[in-house]
XYZ file of C-alpha atoms in Angstrom:
662
model
C 42.320 15.841 -15.325
C 39.937 12.740 -13.707
C 36.875 15.029 -14.973
C 37.742 14.924 -18.370
C 38.322 10.980 -18.151
C 35.481 10.208 -17.161
C 33.535 12.198 -19.747
C 36.091 10.478 -21.957
C 34.940 7.125 -20.915
C 31.082 7.487 -21.007
C 31.661 8.973 -24.766
C 33.508 6.341 -25.909
C 30.759 4.025 -24.894
C 27.388 6.356 -26.286
C 29.600 6.160 -29.348
C 30.983 2.532 -29.247
C 27.055 1.584 -29.354
C 26.635 3.073 -32.148
C 29.523 1.537 -33.942
C 32.559 4.011 -33.934
C 35.603 2.138 -33.878
C 37.276 5.611 -32.948
C 35.465 5.966 -29.872
C 35.907 2.503 -28.950
C 39.854 3.074 -28.768
C 39.561 5.546 -26.578
C 37.150 3.334 -24.325
C 40.245 0.530 -24.128
C 43.054 3.325 -24.103
C 41.922 5.592 -21.192
C 43.029 8.401 -23.909
C 42.876 11.029 -21.593
C 45.363 14.538 -22.465
C 45.122 14.235 -26.562
C 42.863 16.814 -27.079
C 39.391 17.188 -26.570
C 37.198 14.580 -27.142
C 34.735 16.284 -29.783
C 37.904 16.119 -32.098
C 37.284 12.290 -33.079
C 33.613 13.017 -33.674
C 35.054 16.013 -36.108
C 37.741 13.310 -37.964
C 35.262 10.438 -37.454
C 33.999 9.363 -41.156
C 31.355 6.858 -39.763
C 28.389 7.383 -41.674
C 26.211 7.614 -37.777
C 28.624 10.328 -37.539
C 26.997 12.953 -40.541
C 23.661 12.848 -39.545
C 21.372 13.796 -36.685
C 23.357 12.121 -33.908
C 26.527 13.298 -35.246
C 25.063 16.588 -34.793
C 23.606 16.329 -31.539
C 26.946 15.265 -30.595
C 29.311 17.986 -32.071
C 26.726 20.273 -30.329
C 27.338 18.875 -26.721
C 31.271 18.941 -26.943
C 31.443 22.631 -29.193
C 29.013 24.107 -27.391
C 29.632 26.716 -24.504
C 28.410 24.430 -21.313
C 29.650 23.295 -18.893
C 31.948 19.465 -18.526
C 29.197 17.991 -15.833
C 26.907 19.291 -18.424
C 28.278 17.358 -21.649
C 28.690 14.681 -19.332
C 24.958 14.108 -18.003
C 24.315 14.914 -21.936
C 25.888 12.003 -22.667
C 24.927 9.755 -20.390
C 21.665 10.464 -21.521
C 22.822 9.792 -24.811
C 23.642 6.635 -23.671
C 20.926 6.025 -21.815
C 18.420 5.996 -24.474
C 20.692 3.814 -26.798
C 20.828 0.991 -24.056
C 17.110 0.788 -23.410
C 15.873 0.995 -26.649
C 18.284 -1.373 -28.388
C 17.128 -4.826 -29.179
C 19.126 -6.582 -29.181
C 22.477 -5.244 -28.178
C 24.850 -6.134 -30.377
C 28.416 -7.738 -29.270
C 30.414 -5.074 -29.841
C 27.936 -2.627 -27.733
C 28.102 -5.064 -25.198
C 31.588 -4.856 -24.441
C 31.367 -1.793 -24.452
C 28.905 -1.528 -21.699
C 30.299 -4.340 -19.792
C 34.307 -2.443 -20.106
C 32.202 0.510 -18.757
C 30.530 -1.317 -15.824
C 34.098 -2.583 -14.506
C 35.662 0.463 -15.109
C 36.773 1.407 -11.197
C 36.182 4.875 -11.678
C 32.724 4.778 -12.922
C 30.572 7.750 -11.487
C 27.799 5.797 -9.241
C 25.190 8.082 -11.184
C 26.788 6.842 -14.977
C 26.331 3.048 -13.781
C 22.712 3.623 -12.100
C 21.652 5.031 -15.254
C 23.091 1.784 -16.963
C 21.396 -0.454 -15.132
C 17.864 1.540 -15.584
C 18.430 1.809 -19.286
C 19.278 -2.420 -19.235
C 15.894 -2.839 -16.738
C 13.205 -0.973 -18.966
C 14.951 -1.970 -22.237
C 14.235 -5.816 -20.790
C 10.417 -4.622 -19.709
C 9.882 -3.631 -23.524
C 11.823 -7.196 -25.397
C 13.714 -9.635 -23.486
C 17.487 -9.864 -24.210
C 19.790 -12.274 -22.446
C 22.731 -10.049 -23.172
C 21.034 -6.842 -21.498
C 20.129 -9.757 -18.683
C 23.250 -11.048 -18.185
C 24.559 -7.656 -18.273
C 22.634 -7.113 -15.358
C 24.005 -9.622 -13.405
C 27.482 -8.445 -13.987
C 26.115 -5.251 -12.240
C 25.031 -6.951 -9.535
C 28.459 -8.032 -8.244
C 29.985 -4.731 -8.621
C 30.746 -3.232 -5.123
C 29.105 0.536 -5.780
C 25.649 -0.412 -3.378
C 24.144 1.939 -5.388
C 24.342 0.562 -8.696
C 24.425 -3.232 -7.619
C 20.845 -2.822 -5.664
C 19.685 -1.741 -8.914
C 20.405 -4.282 -10.612
C 19.021 -6.905 -8.308
C 15.725 -4.888 -8.585
C 16.124 -5.314 -12.514
C 16.846 -8.797 -12.505
C 14.305 -9.629 -10.362
C 11.865 -8.028 -12.350
C 13.203 -9.577 -15.632
C 12.532 -12.735 -14.458
C 8.834 -11.759 -12.960
C 8.090 -10.716 -16.449
C 9.749 -13.238 -18.819
C 9.282 -15.972 -15.993
C 8.283 -19.400 -18.738
C 11.134 -18.074 -21.688
C 14.300 -17.321 -18.315
C 13.519 -20.997 -17.590
C 15.086 -21.972 -21.155
C 18.097 -20.573 -20.394
C 20.340 -22.310 -18.409
C 23.208 -19.912 -18.289
C 20.675 -17.819 -16.290
C 20.213 -19.964 -13.138
C 24.139 -20.380 -13.185
C 24.412 -16.911 -13.320
C 21.997 -16.016 -10.837
C 23.219 -19.768 -8.477
C 26.718 -17.681 -8.700
C 24.944 -14.018 -8.222
C 23.517 -15.593 -4.697
C 27.113 -16.831 -3.518
C 28.899 -13.088 -4.250
C 25.755 -11.113 -3.181
C 25.620 -10.244 0.474
C 23.246 -11.583 2.374
C 21.306 -12.283 -1.296
C 18.129 -14.459 0.184
C 17.220 -11.404 2.565
C 18.450 -9.054 -0.126
C 15.104 -10.301 -2.172
C 12.770 -10.495 0.705
C 13.633 -7.007 1.222
C 12.854 -5.964 -2.526
C 9.836 -8.540 -2.255
C 8.506 -6.641 0.315
C 9.113 -3.038 -0.405
C 6.925 -3.835 -3.954
C 4.353 -4.677 -1.620
C 4.555 -1.944 0.155
C 3.850 0.126 -3.359
C 0.657 -1.557 -3.626
C -0.529 0.381 -0.483
C 0.503 4.079 -2.526
C -2.874 3.978 -4.113
C -4.518 3.643 -0.692
C -2.280 6.140 1.293
C -2.728 8.501 -1.659
C -6.844 8.280 -1.393
C -6.466 8.512 2.148
C -4.860 11.656 2.191
C -7.017 13.513 -0.731
C -10.446 11.898 1.016
C -9.605 12.212 4.781
C -6.412 13.961 5.900
C -6.041 16.733 3.562
C -9.951 17.900 4.294
C -9.761 17.807 8.004
C -6.551 20.211 7.692
C -8.257 22.767 5.210
C -11.465 22.319 8.242
C -8.725 22.786 11.260
C -6.708 25.212 9.542
C -8.875 28.439 10.384
C -9.305 27.359 14.360
C -5.518 27.165 14.326
C -4.522 30.868 12.473
C -7.101 32.274 14.828
C -5.266 31.278 17.613
C -1.806 32.866 15.644
C -0.827 35.922 14.840
C 1.655 35.170 11.993
C 3.091 38.861 11.396
C 3.849 38.810 15.049
C 6.173 35.603 15.212
C 9.923 36.038 14.902
C 11.885 32.674 14.298
C 14.374 33.729 16.667
C 12.837 34.379 19.556
C 10.733 30.721 19.456
C 11.418 27.817 21.292
C 11.321 24.328 19.718
C 7.936 23.654 21.820
C 4.158 22.915 20.479
C 1.752 25.136 21.258
C -0.774 23.428 24.094
C -3.390 24.777 22.183
C -2.161 23.501 18.723
C -2.037 20.171 20.167
C -5.840 20.562 21.548
C -7.343 20.697 18.507
C -5.153 17.627 17.235
C -6.516 15.609 19.709
C -9.928 16.377 19.686
C -9.865 15.737 15.958
C -9.380 12.886 14.178
C -6.236 14.546 12.621
C -4.278 13.429 14.854
C -4.393 9.459 14.577
C -4.576 9.410 10.885
C -1.274 11.980 10.998
C 0.117 9.169 13.412
C -0.834 6.672 11.657
C 1.307 8.287 8.548
C 3.945 9.037 10.143
C 4.188 4.756 11.319
C 4.136 4.551 7.724
C 6.475 6.613 6.481
C 8.411 4.805 9.128
C 7.967 1.402 7.678
C 9.182 3.101 3.992
C 5.901 3.594 3.041
C 5.041 5.955 -0.730
C 3.167 8.483 1.242
C 4.755 11.341 -0.502
C 2.823 10.598 -3.836
C -0.111 12.334 -3.436
C 1.854 15.261 -2.741
C 4.069 15.419 -5.874
C 2.028 13.605 -8.566
C 1.575 17.172 -9.767
C 5.073 18.159 -9.423
C 6.599 16.491 -12.657
C 6.173 19.228 -15.468
C 9.577 20.422 -15.130
C 11.469 20.420 -18.242
C 13.937 18.271 -16.515
C 11.332 15.093 -16.687
C 11.024 15.678 -20.257
C 13.987 13.622 -20.895
C 12.788 10.121 -20.002
C 16.929 8.960 -18.081
C 16.084 11.488 -16.008
C 13.222 10.006 -14.047
C 15.519 7.081 -12.718
C 18.623 8.957 -12.233
C 20.206 9.593 -8.461
C 20.112 12.512 -6.889
C 22.889 14.688 -6.778
C 23.481 17.963 -5.943
C 26.598 18.289 -8.573
C 24.234 18.325 -11.375
C 23.332 20.876 -14.349
C 20.040 21.174 -13.295
C 20.635 22.956 -10.081
C 23.181 25.746 -11.450
C 26.796 26.700 -10.331
C 26.859 25.923 -6.443
C 29.158 29.002 -5.812
C 26.297 31.089 -6.321
C 24.366 29.416 -3.624
C 23.399 30.783 -0.849
C 23.927 28.463 2.474
C 20.015 28.208 2.842
C 19.976 26.662 -0.551
C 23.256 24.951 -0.138
C 22.241 23.497 3.095
C 18.862 22.461 1.765
C 20.446 20.397 -0.920
C 22.620 18.846 1.284
C 19.677 17.616 3.410
C 17.695 15.995 0.590
C 20.855 14.176 -0.599
C 20.364 12.144 3.063
C 16.458 12.475 3.240
C 15.459 8.920 3.127
C 11.967 9.559 3.006
C 11.871 10.768 -0.489
C 12.539 9.017 -3.500
C 15.408 11.013 -6.086
C 12.735 11.893 -8.558
C 10.681 13.474 -5.727
C 13.556 15.187 -4.320
C 14.303 17.229 -8.067
C 10.677 17.816 -7.810
C 10.934 19.849 -4.720
C 13.973 22.019 -5.709
C 12.357 22.278 -9.049
C 9.063 23.905 -6.254
C 10.555 25.840 -4.435
C 12.722 27.529 -6.820
C 9.187 28.709 -8.624
C 8.971 30.937 -5.686
C 9.583 34.591 -4.825
C 12.645 34.991 -2.734
C 11.619 35.346 0.785
C 9.254 32.393 0.692
C 11.760 30.105 -0.989
C 14.127 30.891 2.283
C 11.601 30.152 4.401
C 10.841 26.717 2.990
C 13.900 25.996 2.518
C 14.360 26.735 6.128
C 11.717 24.633 7.341
C 12.835 21.937 5.078
C 16.164 22.221 6.841
C 14.859 21.617 10.356
C 11.833 19.165 9.687
C 14.350 17.184 7.566
C 17.360 17.004 9.933
C 16.007 14.603 12.735
C 15.244 11.935 9.823
C 18.591 12.921 8.187
C 20.336 11.601 11.423
C 18.548 8.272 11.250
C 19.275 8.015 8.174
C 22.928 8.557 8.468
C 22.802 5.261 10.969
C 20.874 3.233 9.100
C 23.743 3.444 6.317
C 26.146 2.603 8.527
C 24.896 -0.762 7.838
C 24.040 -3.190 5.087
C 20.699 -3.547 5.873
C 20.154 0.051 5.908
C 21.512 0.631 2.754
C 19.936 -2.273 1.004
C 16.650 -0.583 2.493
C 16.618 3.072 1.632
C 18.059 2.117 -1.791
C 15.806 -0.207 -2.843
C 13.022 1.518 -1.327
C 14.105 4.698 -2.919
C 14.588 3.533 -6.493
C 10.886 1.494 -6.004
C 9.163 4.548 -5.416
C 11.470 6.468 -8.563
C 9.850 3.536 -10.775
C 5.946 3.591 -9.121
C 6.714 7.289 -10.211
C 7.578 7.000 -13.765
C 5.075 4.137 -14.650
C 2.477 6.116 -13.079
C 3.318 10.064 -14.401
C 5.757 10.039 -17.025
C 4.128 11.719 -19.379
C 4.122 8.553 -22.146
C 3.743 6.001 -19.610
C 0.802 4.247 -21.613
C 3.788 3.368 -24.112
C 5.031 1.227 -21.421
C 3.275 -1.828 -19.509
C 2.909 -0.447 -15.584
C 4.917 -3.246 -13.689
C 3.030 -2.023 -10.664
C 0.058 -3.795 -11.782
C 1.217 -6.846 -11.179
C 2.036 -8.797 -8.490
C 5.153 -9.351 -8.486
C 5.501 -12.308 -6.149
C 8.868 -12.704 -6.600
C 9.209 -16.169 -3.990
C 6.608 -18.171 -6.478
C 9.084 -18.110 -9.226
C 10.439 -21.574 -9.735
C 13.528 -19.918 -10.885
C 14.123 -17.862 -7.189
C 12.712 -20.146 -4.999
C 15.746 -22.079 -4.033
C 16.751 -18.350 -2.809
C 13.412 -17.922 -0.672
C 11.451 -21.052 0.151
C 12.711 -20.757 3.452
C 10.814 -20.654 6.269
C 11.817 -17.080 7.614
C 11.991 -15.537 4.260
C 8.913 -17.257 3.203
C 6.910 -16.722 6.685
C 8.187 -12.933 6.714
C 6.023 -12.279 3.293
C 3.766 -14.042 4.630
C 2.995 -11.751 7.940
C 3.639 -8.739 5.374
C 1.092 -9.991 3.197
C -1.394 -10.687 6.302
C -0.585 -7.075 8.001
C -1.481 -5.487 4.642
C -4.801 -7.225 4.347
C -3.397 -9.118 1.168
C -5.549 -12.519 2.531
C -5.242 -14.528 -0.939
C -1.228 -13.556 -1.435
C -0.746 -14.724 2.379
C -2.461 -17.741 1.765
C -1.033 -19.381 -0.835
C 2.326 -19.187 1.318
C 0.740 -20.805 4.529
C -0.459 -23.643 2.285
C 2.782 -23.829 1.147
C 4.631 -24.291 4.711
C 1.826 -26.157 5.848
C 2.967 -28.540 3.525
C 6.045 -29.130 5.665
C 4.622 -28.041 8.637
C 1.183 -30.279 9.550
C 1.858 -29.741 13.550
C 1.612 -25.747 13.986
C -1.985 -24.559 15.320
C -0.777 -20.843 14.390
C -0.250 -21.847 10.626
C -3.714 -23.258 10.257
C -4.775 -20.412 12.560
C -3.840 -17.932 9.743
C -4.775 -20.091 7.185
C -8.369 -19.863 8.363
C -7.921 -16.586 9.351
C -6.629 -15.628 5.293
C -9.702 -18.493 4.202
C -12.118 -16.416 6.540
C -12.001 -13.336 5.003
C -11.716 -14.503 1.676
C -15.387 -15.463 2.025
C -14.215 -19.086 1.941
C -16.374 -20.183 5.368
C -16.635 -23.625 5.340
C -12.151 -23.742 4.390
C -11.700 -21.522 7.459
C -13.176 -23.522 9.794
C -11.718 -26.730 8.546
C -8.351 -25.272 8.949
C -9.551 -23.427 12.600
C -10.368 -27.040 13.157
C -7.361 -28.538 12.915
C -5.232 -26.097 15.122
C -7.527 -26.940 17.591
C -7.031 -30.692 17.249
C -3.304 -29.032 18.027
C -3.847 -26.374 20.358
C -7.298 -26.946 22.151
C -6.663 -24.126 24.824
C -6.796 -21.549 22.510
C -9.577 -19.294 23.348
C -9.250 -17.223 19.546
C -9.714 -20.163 17.901
C -12.391 -21.534 19.627
C -14.544 -18.495 19.018
C -13.668 -17.975 15.435
C -15.167 -22.222 15.547
C -18.289 -20.872 17.147
C -18.981 -18.042 14.459
C -17.901 -20.569 11.224
C -20.532 -22.618 12.376
C -23.239 -19.834 13.272
C -22.260 -18.298 9.312
C -23.081 -21.745 8.035
C -26.310 -22.317 9.944
C -25.314 -24.955 12.002
C -26.506 -23.619 15.290
C -26.791 -26.260 17.453
C -22.912 -26.835 16.335
C -22.241 -23.032 17.492
C -23.488 -23.794 20.552
C -20.831 -26.695 21.793
C -18.005 -24.516 20.620
C -19.704 -21.541 22.961
C -20.049 -22.859 25.780
C -16.081 -24.354 25.306
C -15.214 -20.542 25.772
C -17.642 -19.367 27.890
C -16.136 -21.885 30.346
C -12.805 -20.217 29.341
C -14.931 -16.647 30.187
C -18.386 -16.869 31.976
C -17.955 -12.992 32.478
C -17.890 -12.029 28.826
C -21.008 -10.516 28.142
C -20.362 -10.575 23.958
C -20.585 -14.436 24.607
C -23.488 -14.354 26.315
C -25.143 -13.149 23.248
C -23.857 -14.840 21.225
C -25.356 -18.378 23.329
C -28.831 -16.009 23.058
C -28.592 -15.584 19.418
C -27.837 -19.504 19.111
C -30.789 -20.714 20.969
C -32.876 -17.500 18.819
C -31.934 -19.685 16.255
C -32.697 -23.112 17.852
C -36.171 -21.540 18.625
C -35.231 -21.900 22.236
C -36.821 -18.636 23.130
C -37.219 -18.502 26.947
C -33.708 -20.092 26.792
C -32.249 -17.193 24.678
C -34.324 -14.921 27.169
C -32.210 -16.021 29.950
C -28.694 -15.137 28.088
C -30.431 -11.326 27.135
C -31.271 -10.438 30.050
C -28.457 -11.346 31.921
C -26.164 -9.262 29.561
C -29.224 -6.640 30.462
C -28.883 -7.363 33.960
C -24.906 -6.657 33.674
C -24.605 -4.431 31.283
C -27.498 -1.683 32.004
C -25.673 1.040 30.042
C -26.087 -0.881 27.143
C -28.582 -1.168 24.587
C -27.518 -4.239 22.372
C -29.693 -6.602 24.510
C -32.665 -5.068 24.079
C -34.022 -5.354 20.481
C -33.648 -9.465 20.835
C -35.276 -9.028 24.326
C -38.082 -7.831 22.569
C -38.383 -9.989 19.801
C -38.613 -13.365 21.844
C -40.604 -11.836 24.303
C -43.339 -11.333 21.150
C -42.278 -15.239 20.389
C -42.940 -16.020 23.429
C -45.768 -13.946 24.152
C -44.870 -11.883 26.427
C -46.440 -8.955 24.694
C -46.582 -6.229 27.446
C -42.906 -7.532 28.236
C -41.865 -6.581 24.223
C -43.863 -3.410 24.169
C -41.989 -1.763 27.068
C -38.068 -2.730 25.615
C -39.876 -1.264 21.862
C -40.727 1.471 24.212
C -36.852 2.178 25.003
C -35.549 1.232 21.444
C -37.746 4.014 20.086
C -36.281 6.629 22.581
C -32.652 5.117 20.931
C -32.904 5.613 17.163
C -34.956 2.763 15.813
C -34.674 0.942 12.651
C -37.221 -0.077 9.567
C -37.246 -3.224 11.427
C -38.135 -1.877 15.159
C -40.749 0.037 13.903
C -42.133 -3.362 12.400
C -42.114 -5.563 15.202
C -43.023 -2.748 17.151
C -46.138 -2.608 14.909
C -46.291 -6.548 15.923
C -46.325 -6.638 19.117
C -49.286 -3.204 18.967
C -51.672 -5.658 17.195
C -50.571 -8.830 19.534
C -52.129 -6.642 22.196
C -55.350 -5.300 19.950
C -54.206 -2.017 19.473
C -55.056 -1.499 15.611
C -53.963 2.049 15.482
C -51.227 1.971 17.341
C -49.837 -1.544 15.470
C -50.782 1.094 12.029
C -48.529 4.345 13.591
C -45.286 1.970 14.053
C -46.209 0.275 10.322
C -46.211 3.304 8.902
C -43.334 5.185 10.188
C -41.296 1.851 9.030
C -42.459 2.664 4.904
C -41.099 6.159 5.470
C -38.593 4.616 7.039
C -37.943 2.977 3.608
C -38.242 6.574 1.658
C -41.767 5.474 1.322
C -41.118 2.169 -0.672
C -44.269 0.700 0.279
C -43.076 -2.762 -1.663
C -39.718 -3.194 -0.055
C -41.497 -2.966 3.526
C -44.270 -5.363 2.341
C -41.285 -7.844 1.756
C -39.943 -7.597 5.260
C -43.874 -7.418 6.604
C -44.556 -11.202 4.815
C -41.362 -12.891 6.363
C -43.390 -12.152 9.903
C -46.703 -13.504 8.936
C -46.106 -17.121 10.096
C -44.734 -15.692 13.725
C -47.956 -13.276 13.724
C -50.749 -16.083 12.721
C -48.794 -17.735 16.173
C -49.545 -14.399 17.979
C -53.406 -14.783 17.335
C -53.873 -12.934 14.227
C -56.438 -14.157 11.629
C -55.202 -15.085 8.319
C -57.956 -13.041 7.380
C -57.318 -10.128 8.952
C -53.938 -9.733 7.163
C -54.708 -7.898 3.850
C -57.380 -5.776 5.355
C -54.360 -3.886 7.403
C -52.103 -3.723 4.230
C -55.289 -2.004 2.526
C -55.445 0.031 5.625
C -51.885 1.204 5.781
C -51.587 1.557 1.535
C -55.041 4.178 2.266
C -53.248 6.261 5.453
C -50.045 6.536 3.696
C -51.852 7.972 0.597
C -51.970 10.653 2.302
C -48.336 11.463 2.827
C -46.979 9.294 -0.271
């Protein structure tokens, strides 16, 4: 009888939304035993029931379908009515509100009402729909209220100017903040989840371009070690074959898979690329099904009694699988049902075994409100992502995921997420995901109230530096240095900024400060040498370069500056010796060019010509590009004793020698 009541209530609301008094009466009085609900449609004289809509409902309610199918069909009608109605009238609003307040409302129906309200609001603003979302956000059912809060945040973001004109919305938001558990933390969590959604395309590309090709290459090697015909699952333990592990360790795949495992634990959408091509099933032709929570009771799964234990176990496992959004769970099941029986049973068994650990973790997380919030909001946001990217008619909707969705910057929300903890948490997340401008916006807000945090100004400087604002970064680093002059990281950053800004003399001061902390840091010795080189203190630069070469004789990083400084100081034999070493270690165009200069200074015209030819060849025969680099060095050649009149003659000889090649 309870199922009949639920069906009657859903149909009542669906009908009342279309203006039928008979159905509104059914909803208000909760009639549950006075004949079949469809009888009300049959006798109703409202014109709405005489057309296509009436025919549809009659076919639903009088056809040979199950009670569950009737509920689902009615819910679809309700969903489509709510999201397409703009605006809702008073009677429709009252009916939806009454339904939301029904203590026996199935969470799936409530969730679909909320999603329909959200989608309708994205299409057109309707204050009453937004107020209904506030009603839903006050309900006890977590699935409904978390979805409702997401819908509220999206609406406030989409209509951030318009909503400021309605004091009632601000009042409802204030009231919600009092009744919603951990309201600030909830907004913060949802904000972080939307930031994480930005990573989806990047993750998808990495999977397609790096991980999958690597797996394909590795596959034959693994298959050679395995005799698939001899595998009996009942005789095998859980230990991994060391040979497989070695293959993974010796390839880059192991590290990449570890990275993706960490992303998955964080809640990143690592499954999108897997399911992007699995949304073609008839189930997804219905718009509302892109938002529906996963339930094993759905009629799409057929008769539960007829299923074998493996299939039942898989469906039960999928219900708690937090690492998959609802849309993907439906896709997975439908895909598996397309397989031959033997393959299907194997895949289902593998899913159950692989998912068991993560499902146990999910059960533990669901105990806490925090766990519920992260799981439900994470799955829902991924479902939204699937809809706005993959729904066949998605181009008819404005894609919310093309926007920043920086809820913390909305004036109407700032009273609830302007605390230091929330802003710092969001900023750190932006920083970790390399969204430097977004992070900088928050750090600048925080700095207005805190000028004494060196860490804060370090991060401001870093964000500016990563966005190419070197002068701004330098100013922030200098501020941090005033607060804490013992930060080696800051000192080095300041020095680097000065070098980038072509101020080597200032850079030297800070490199020497860093050197006092770390006198054995050879990378700093190199940098000091570079500063002296830029200041044309070539002999001083050589001291530091030779120090690096002596203390790190396995490294080649000092060879090039030693060779060039040797040339500039007239130590041509020394330069030649180092260029010989460079020639045996992957020389570039500039190396060939500089080696040619050295040979010319030593009066070895033939040797100089040979190196110049190799430099041109390195540039794929582009003589103009070579000459552009060569011309920059002419002043240094003149200092080395080359006559200015000899330069064009060398170029003519070079062109002539190249004519046989190019």
